[in-house]
Coordinates of C-alpha atoms in Angstrom, one line a residue:
Chain A
X114 CA 67.0 113.0 86.9
X115 CA 70.6 111.8 86.8
X116 CA 72.7 113.1 89.7
X117 CA 76.5 113.0 89.5
X118 CA 79.0 113.4 92.3
X119 CA 82.7 114.3 91.9
X120 CA 85.9 114.3 94.1
X121 CA 85.3 113.9 97.8
X122 CA 81.5 114.1 97.4
X123 CA 81.7 111.0 95.2
X124 CA 83.9 109.3 97.8
X125 CA 81.7 110.1 100.7
X126 CA 78.5 109.1 98.9
X127 CA 80.1 106.0 97.5
X128 CA 78.9 106.3 93.9
X129 CA 79.6 108.6 91.0
X130 CA 76.1 108.9 89.7
X131 CA 72.5 107.7 90.1
X132 CA 69.0 108.2 88.8
X133 CA 66.7 109.8 91.5
X134 CA 63.2 111.2 91.5
X135 CA 63.2 113.9 94.2
X136 CA 59.8 114.7 95.7
X137 CA 57.7 117.7 94.6
X138 CA 58.8 121.0 96.1
X139 CA 62.5 120.3 95.5
X140 CA 63.0 123.3 93.2
X141 CA 66.6 124.4 93.7
X142 CA 70.0 122.6 94.0
X143 CA 70.0 123.7 97.7
X144 CA 66.6 122.0 98.3
X145 CA 67.9 118.9 96.5
X146 CA 70.9 118.9 98.8
X147 CA 68.6 119.1 101.8
X148 CA 66.6 116.1 100.5
X149 CA 69.7 114.1 99.6
X150 CA 71.0 114.6 103.2
X151 CA 68.0 112.4 104.4
X152 CA 68.9 109.6 102.0
X153 CA 71.6 108.0 104.2
X154 CA 74.7 108.6 106.3
X155 CA 77.0 108.9 103.2
X156 CA 74.8 111.7 101.8
X157 CA 74.5 113.4 105.3
X158 CA 78.3 113.3 105.6
X159 CA 79.0 114.6 102.0
X160 CA 76.5 117.4 102.3
X161 CA 77.0 118.3 106.0
X162 CA 78.3 121.7 105.0
X163 CA 76.9 123.3 101.8
X164 CA 79.6 126.0 101.7
X165 CA 82.2 124.0 99.7
X166 CA 79.5 122.5 97.4
X167 CA 79.2 123.7 93.8
X168 CA 76.7 122.5 91.2
X169 CA 76.0 122.3 87.5
X170 CA 72.6 121.9 86.0
X171 CA 72.7 120.2 82.6
X172 CA 76.5 120.8 82.6
X173 CA 76.4 124.5 83.2
X174 CA 77.7 126.0 86.5
X175 CA 74.7 127.4 88.6
X176 CA 74.3 128.9 92.0
X177 CA 72.7 126.6 94.6
X178 CA 69.6 128.8 94.6
X179 CA 69.1 128.6 90.8
X180 CA 65.7 127.2 89.7
X181 CA 66.1 123.5 89.2
X182 CA 63.6 123.2 86.3
X183 CA 63.5 119.7 85.0
X184 CA 67.1 118.9 84.2
X185 CA 68.4 115.8 82.6
X186 CA 71.5 116.0 84.7
X187 CA 72.7 117.7 87.9
X188 CA 76.3 117.5 89.1
X189 CA 77.6 118.2 92.7
X190 CA 81.3 118.9 93.3
X191 CA 83.8 120.9 95.3
X192 CA 85.4 124.1 93.9
X193 CA 87.5 123.2 90.8
X194 CA 91.2 122.7 91.1
X195 CA 92.5 122.1 87.6
X196 CA 95.5 123.6 85.7
Chain B
X191 CA 93.2 126.2 64.0
X192 CA 91.4 125.1 67.2
X193 CA 92.3 122.1 69.4
X194 CA 90.7 121.3 72.7
X195 CA 91.2 118.0 74.4
X196 CA 91.0 116.2 77.8
X197 CA 93.2 113.1 77.7
X198 CA 95.3 110.7 79.8
X199 CA 98.2 110.6 77.4
X200 CA 101.1 113.0 77.4
X201 CA 101.3 115.8 74.7
X202 CA 104.2 116.9 72.5
X203 CA 104.4 120.7 72.9
X204 CA 106.7 121.0 69.9
X205 CA 104.4 119.1 67.6
X206 CA 101.4 121.1 68.9
X207 CA 103.1 124.4 68.2
X208 CA 104.1 123.3 64.7
X209 CA 100.4 122.5 64.1
X210 CA 99.3 125.9 65.6
X211 CA 101.5 127.9 63.3
X212 CA 99.5 128.7 60.1
X213 CA 98.7 131.3 57.5
X214 CA 99.0 134.8 59.1
X215 CA 100.7 133.6 62.2
X216 CA 103.5 135.9 63.4
X217 CA 103.8 134.7 66.9
X218 CA 103.1 131.6 69.0
X219 CA 102.8 131.7 72.8
X220 CA 102.4 128.7 75.1
X221 CA 102.1 127.7 78.7
X222 CA 102.9 124.2 80.0
X223 CA 101.8 123.2 83.5
X224 CA 103.9 120.5 85.2
X225 CA 103.1 118.5 88.3
X226 CA 105.2 120.2 91.0
X227 CA 107.0 118.1 93.7
X228 CA 106.2 119.2 97.3
X229 CA 109.1 121.0 99.0
X230 CA 109.7 118.0 101.2
X231 CA 109.6 115.6 98.3
X232 CA 106.5 114.0 99.8
X233 CA 104.2 114.0 96.7
X234 CA 103.9 110.6 94.9
X235 CA 101.3 111.6 92.3
X236 CA 98.4 113.8 91.5
X237 CA 95.1 112.1 90.5
X238 CA 93.0 114.3 88.2
X239 CA 89.3 113.8 87.9
X240 CA 87.0 115.6 85.5
X241 CA 83.3 115.9 84.4
X242 CA 83.1 114.2 81.0
X243 CA 81.0 116.3 78.6
X244 CA 80.9 119.4 80.8
X245 CA 84.7 119.8 81.0
X246 CA 85.1 119.7 77.2
X247 CA 82.3 122.3 76.8
X248 CA 83.9 124.6 79.4
X249 CA 87.2 124.5 77.6
X250 CA 85.6 125.1 74.2
X251 CA 83.9 128.1 75.8
X252 CA 87.2 129.5 77.0
X253 CA 88.7 129.1 73.5
X254 CA 85.6 130.9 72.1
X255 CA 86.2 133.8 74.5
X256 CA 89.9 134.1 73.7
X257 CA 89.1 134.1 70.0
X258 CA 86.4 136.7 70.4
X259 CA 88.7 139.0 72.5
X260 CA 92.0 138.8 70.7
X261 CA 92.7 138.5 67.0
X262 CA 94.1 134.9 66.9
X263 CA 95.0 132.6 64.1
X264 CA 94.5 129.6 66.4
X265 CA 94.5 128.3 70.0
X266 CA 95.0 125.0 71.9
X267 CA 93.9 123.8 75.3
X268 CA 94.9 120.3 76.4
X269 CA 94.4 119.0 79.9
X270 CA 95.6 115.6 81.1
X271 CA 93.6 113.5 83.6
X272 CA 94.3 110.3 85.6
X273 CA 97.4 109.7 87.6
X274 CA 100.4 112.0 87.0
X275 CA 103.7 112.0 88.8
X276 CA 105.9 115.0 89.7
X277 CA 107.7 116.3 86.7
X278 CA 105.0 115.2 84.2
X279 CA 103.1 117.5 82.0
X280 CA 99.5 118.3 83.2
X281 CA 98.2 121.2 81.0
X282 CA 99.0 123.0 77.8
X283 CA 97.6 126.3 76.6
X284 CA 98.8 128.1 73.5
X285 CA 97.7 130.8 71.1
X286 CA 98.8 132.1 67.7
X287 CA 98.4 135.5 66.3
X288 CA 99.9 138.0 63.8
X289 CA 101.9 139.7 66.6
X290 CA 103.2 138.6 70.0
X291 CA 100.8 140.7 72.3
X292 CA 97.6 138.9 71.4
X293 CA 99.2 135.4 71.5
X294 CA 100.8 136.1 75.0
X295 CA 97.6 137.6 76.4
X296 CA 95.4 134.9 75.1
X297 CA 97.7 132.1 76.4
X298 CA 97.6 133.7 79.9
X299 CA 93.9 134.2 79.7
X300 CA 93.3 130.5 78.9
X301 CA 95.3 129.1 81.8
X302 CA 94.0 131.7 84.3
X303 CA 90.3 131.0 83.4
X304 CA 90.8 127.3 83.2
X305 CA 92.0 127.2 86.8
X306 CA 88.6 128.5 88.1
X307 CA 86.1 127.7 85.4
X308 CA 86.8 124.2 84.1
X309 CA 85.6 121.2 86.1
X310 CA 88.8 119.4 87.2
X311 CA 89.7 118.1 90.7
X312 CA 93.1 117.1 92.0
X313 CA 93.8 114.6 94.7
X314 CA 97.4 114.4 96.1
X315 CA 98.7 110.9 96.7
X316 CA 101.6 111.2 99.2
X317 CA 104.7 109.1 99.8
X318 CA 103.3 108.2 103.3
X319 CA 100.3 106.6 101.8
X320 CA 97.7 109.3 102.5
X321 CA 95.6 110.9 99.8
X322 CA 93.8 114.2 100.1
X323 CA 91.8 116.5 97.8
X324 CA 93.5 119.8 96.9
X325 CA 91.6 122.9 98.1
X326 CA 90.8 125.7 95.6
X327 CA 93.0 128.8 96.0
X328 CA 91.3 132.2 96.4
X329 CA 94.3 133.7 94.6
X330 CA 93.3 131.8 91.5
X331 CA 89.8 133.4 91.6
X332 CA 91.3 136.8 91.9
X333 CA 93.7 136.2 89.0
X334 CA 90.8 135.0 86.8
X335 CA 88.6 137.9 87.8
X336 CA 91.4 140.4 87.0
X337 CA 90.7 139.7 83.3
X338 CA 87.3 141.4 83.7
X339 CA 88.9 144.7 84.8
X340 CA 89.4 147.7 82.5
X341 CA 93.2 147.4 82.9
X342 CA 93.4 143.9 81.4
X343 CA 94.9 143.6 77.9
X344 CA 92.5 143.9 75.0
X345 CA 93.3 143.4 71.3
X346 CA 96.9 144.5 70.9
X347 CA 98.6 145.9 67.8

């Protein structure tokens, strides 16, 4: 699946998107975050605290405990600050 | 008439309102958001990031909701992205209807909802060379949620 990072998550991870195949058992965005944390210091830093992390599955806002399914795209970002 | 756009370039509010006025329009309302200078004059620029694809869809949905809730003859949402300096336009929402009430309510709804439901992120570039991401405001969540209470304005005469 394609994973996208925005704002300070993008900065800490050092990339705006990547194609990743998480292992079986990663069935929610929260579980995906836990796995991503093991992928390097940038990820560990970006996801050290889940509280300010929001996500979208296939471009729809979803809670971190939503079923992941088999999305084409998942985005991680802080709370939005437009307008 | 419906126009939703995410763009780097500035917008011309007068020209947009002229386009929004159409058959059956009796009132036009609009809101323009402007990059505000910090009280100490320390802000150099805002850098706006968005989620291409998702952001446009989120804005279209807000326009759908406004059109479903109020009798409108049209609406516009334009949000700028990229680097914007104090005093520059950042966002435009507008609505047209037969009478003022629906246009005013829909315009406010669009900007209130946009603040909490459209994926944009602001970073502040300061005169002292530091850059920091803007935190979301709880007050914005409360303002957006207030539109779901029974007291909020519905279709008006």
